[in-house]
PDB file of C-alpha atoms in Angstrom:
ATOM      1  CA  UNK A  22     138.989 159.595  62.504  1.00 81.00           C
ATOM      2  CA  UNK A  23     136.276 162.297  63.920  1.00 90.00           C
ATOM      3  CA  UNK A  24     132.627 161.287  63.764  1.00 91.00           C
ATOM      4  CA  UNK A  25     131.763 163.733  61.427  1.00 93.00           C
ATOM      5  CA  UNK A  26     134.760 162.052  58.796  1.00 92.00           C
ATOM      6  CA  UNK A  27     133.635 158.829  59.223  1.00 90.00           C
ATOM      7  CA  UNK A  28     130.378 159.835  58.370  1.00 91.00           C
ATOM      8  CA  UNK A  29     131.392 161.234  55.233  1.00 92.00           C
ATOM      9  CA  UNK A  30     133.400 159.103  54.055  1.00 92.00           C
ATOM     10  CA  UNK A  31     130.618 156.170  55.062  1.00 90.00           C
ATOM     11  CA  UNK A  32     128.094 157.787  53.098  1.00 92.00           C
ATOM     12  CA  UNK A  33     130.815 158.398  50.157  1.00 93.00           C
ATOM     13  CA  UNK A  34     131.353 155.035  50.316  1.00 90.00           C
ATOM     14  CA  UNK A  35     135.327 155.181  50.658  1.00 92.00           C
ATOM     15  CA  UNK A  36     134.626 153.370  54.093  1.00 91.00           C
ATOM     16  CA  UNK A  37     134.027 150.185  55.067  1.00 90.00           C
ATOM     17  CA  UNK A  38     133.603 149.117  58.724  1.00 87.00           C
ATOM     18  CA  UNK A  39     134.618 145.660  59.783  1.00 91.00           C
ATOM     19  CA  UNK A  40     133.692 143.436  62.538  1.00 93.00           C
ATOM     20  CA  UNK A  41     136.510 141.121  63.840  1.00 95.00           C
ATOM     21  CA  UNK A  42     135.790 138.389  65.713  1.00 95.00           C
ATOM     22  CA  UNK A  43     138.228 136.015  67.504  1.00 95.00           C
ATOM     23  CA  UNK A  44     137.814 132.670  69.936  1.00 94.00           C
ATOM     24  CA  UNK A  45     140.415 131.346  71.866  1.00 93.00           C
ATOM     25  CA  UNK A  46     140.374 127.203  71.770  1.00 91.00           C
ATOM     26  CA  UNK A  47     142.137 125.362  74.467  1.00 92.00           C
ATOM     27  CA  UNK A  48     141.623 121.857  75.425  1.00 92.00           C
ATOM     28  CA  UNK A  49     138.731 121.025  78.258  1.00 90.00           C
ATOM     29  CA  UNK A  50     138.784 118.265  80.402  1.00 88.00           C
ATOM     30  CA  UNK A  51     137.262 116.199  78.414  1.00 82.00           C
ATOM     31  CA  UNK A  52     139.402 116.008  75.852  1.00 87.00           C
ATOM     32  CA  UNK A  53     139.901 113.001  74.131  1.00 85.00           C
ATOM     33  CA  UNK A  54     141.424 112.045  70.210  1.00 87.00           C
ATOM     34  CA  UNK A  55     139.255 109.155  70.156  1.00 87.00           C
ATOM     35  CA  UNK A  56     135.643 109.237  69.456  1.00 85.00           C
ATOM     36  CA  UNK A  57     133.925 106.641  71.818  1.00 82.00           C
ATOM     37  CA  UNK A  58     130.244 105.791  71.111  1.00 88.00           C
ATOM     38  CA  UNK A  59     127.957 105.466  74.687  1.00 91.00           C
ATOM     39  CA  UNK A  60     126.344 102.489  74.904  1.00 91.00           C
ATOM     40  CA  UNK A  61     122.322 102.638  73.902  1.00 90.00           C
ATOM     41  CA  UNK A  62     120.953  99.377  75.471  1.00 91.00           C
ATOM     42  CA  UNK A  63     121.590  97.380  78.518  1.00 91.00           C
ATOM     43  CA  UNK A  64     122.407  93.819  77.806  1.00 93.00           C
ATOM     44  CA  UNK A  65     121.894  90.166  80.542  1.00 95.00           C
ATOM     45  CA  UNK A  66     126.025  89.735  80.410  1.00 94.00           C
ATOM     46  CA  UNK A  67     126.870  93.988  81.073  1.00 93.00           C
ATOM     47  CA  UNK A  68     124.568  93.034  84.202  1.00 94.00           C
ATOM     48  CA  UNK A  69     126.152  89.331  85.122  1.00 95.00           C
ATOM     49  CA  UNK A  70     129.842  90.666  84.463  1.00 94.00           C
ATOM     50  CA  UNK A  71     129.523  94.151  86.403  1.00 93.00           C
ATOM     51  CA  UNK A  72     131.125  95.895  83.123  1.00 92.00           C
ATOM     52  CA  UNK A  73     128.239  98.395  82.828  1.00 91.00           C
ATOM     53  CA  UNK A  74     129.439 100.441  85.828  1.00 93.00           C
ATOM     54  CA  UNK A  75     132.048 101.617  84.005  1.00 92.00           C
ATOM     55  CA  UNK A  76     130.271 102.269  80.442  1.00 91.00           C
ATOM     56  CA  UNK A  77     129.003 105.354  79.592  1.00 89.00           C
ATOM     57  CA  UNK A  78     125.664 105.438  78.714  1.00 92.00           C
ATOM     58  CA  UNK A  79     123.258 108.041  76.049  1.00 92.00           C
ATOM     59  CA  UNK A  80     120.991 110.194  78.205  1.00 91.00           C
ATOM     60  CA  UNK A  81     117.743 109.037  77.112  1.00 87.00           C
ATOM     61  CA  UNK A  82     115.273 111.355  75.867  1.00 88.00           C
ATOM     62  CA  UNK A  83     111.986 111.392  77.387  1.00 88.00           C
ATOM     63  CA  UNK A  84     110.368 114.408  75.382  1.00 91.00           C
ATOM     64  CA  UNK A  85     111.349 113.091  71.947  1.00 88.00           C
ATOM     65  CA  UNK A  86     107.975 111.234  69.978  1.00 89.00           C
ATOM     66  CA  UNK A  87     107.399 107.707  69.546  1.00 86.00           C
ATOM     67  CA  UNK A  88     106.698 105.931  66.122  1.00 86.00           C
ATOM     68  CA  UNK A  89     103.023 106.488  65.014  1.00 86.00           C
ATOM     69  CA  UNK A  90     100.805 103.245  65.244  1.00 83.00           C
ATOM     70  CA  UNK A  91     100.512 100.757  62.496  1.00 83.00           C
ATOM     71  CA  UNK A  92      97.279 102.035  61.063  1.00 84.00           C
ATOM     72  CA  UNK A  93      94.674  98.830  61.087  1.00 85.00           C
ATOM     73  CA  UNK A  94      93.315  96.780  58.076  1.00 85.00           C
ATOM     74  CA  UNK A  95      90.367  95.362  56.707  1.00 86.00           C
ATOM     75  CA  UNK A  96      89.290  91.891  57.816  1.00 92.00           C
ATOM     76  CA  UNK A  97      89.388  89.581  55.070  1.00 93.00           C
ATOM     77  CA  UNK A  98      85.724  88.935  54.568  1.00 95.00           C
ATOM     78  CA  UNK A  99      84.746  92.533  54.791  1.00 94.00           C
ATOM     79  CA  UNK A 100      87.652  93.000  51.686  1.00 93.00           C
ATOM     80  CA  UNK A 101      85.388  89.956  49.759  1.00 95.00           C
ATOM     81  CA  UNK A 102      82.048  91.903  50.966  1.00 95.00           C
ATOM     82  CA  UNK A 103      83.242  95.039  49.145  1.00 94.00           C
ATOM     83  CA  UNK A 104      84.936  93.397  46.191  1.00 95.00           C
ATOM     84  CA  UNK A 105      81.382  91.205  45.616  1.00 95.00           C
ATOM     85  CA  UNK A 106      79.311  94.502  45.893  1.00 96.00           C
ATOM     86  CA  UNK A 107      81.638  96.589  43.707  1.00 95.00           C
ATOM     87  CA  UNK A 108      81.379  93.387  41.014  1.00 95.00           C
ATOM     88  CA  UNK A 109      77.517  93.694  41.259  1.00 95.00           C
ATOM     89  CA  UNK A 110      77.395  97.379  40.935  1.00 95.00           C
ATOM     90  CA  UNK A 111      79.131  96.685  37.742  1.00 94.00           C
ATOM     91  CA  UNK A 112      76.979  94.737  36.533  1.00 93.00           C
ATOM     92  CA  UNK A 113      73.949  96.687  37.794  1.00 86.00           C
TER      93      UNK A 113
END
């Protein structure tokens, strides 16, 4: 169709334009049916028995955050200090 058609008929609404996409898939080198998990820790018998050469291992993530700190508590005669003065403020 002309331009000038296609503009007509856009505006009209009697045309719709369409996008197709398509992706090709093929299988990489790494292509594998079964799912295998890297290993996460480093253990005394991968070490003695040579077997972690041949493990793959998770790329560890240096920029990720740690947990936050265990926020602290009260000693337990400064919890009896407050609980004694909140009993005498009751009682005025």
């Amino acid at each position: 169709l002309p331009e000038r058609d296609r503009a007509e008929l856009k505006r009209r609404k009697l045309l719709l334009e369409v996008t197709l996409k398509s992706y090709w898939i093929r299988k990489g080198s790494a292509f594998s049916t079964a799912v295998a998990r890297p290993e996460t820790e480093l253990t005394p018998e991968m070490i003695s028995t040579g077997s972690w050469r041949q493990l793959p291992f998770k790329p560890y993530n240096f920029s990720s955050l740690g947990l936050p700190p265990a926020c602290g508590h009260l000693h337990p005669l400064l919890k009896v200090r407050s609980e004694l003065r909140q009993i005498f403020l009751e009682m005025g």
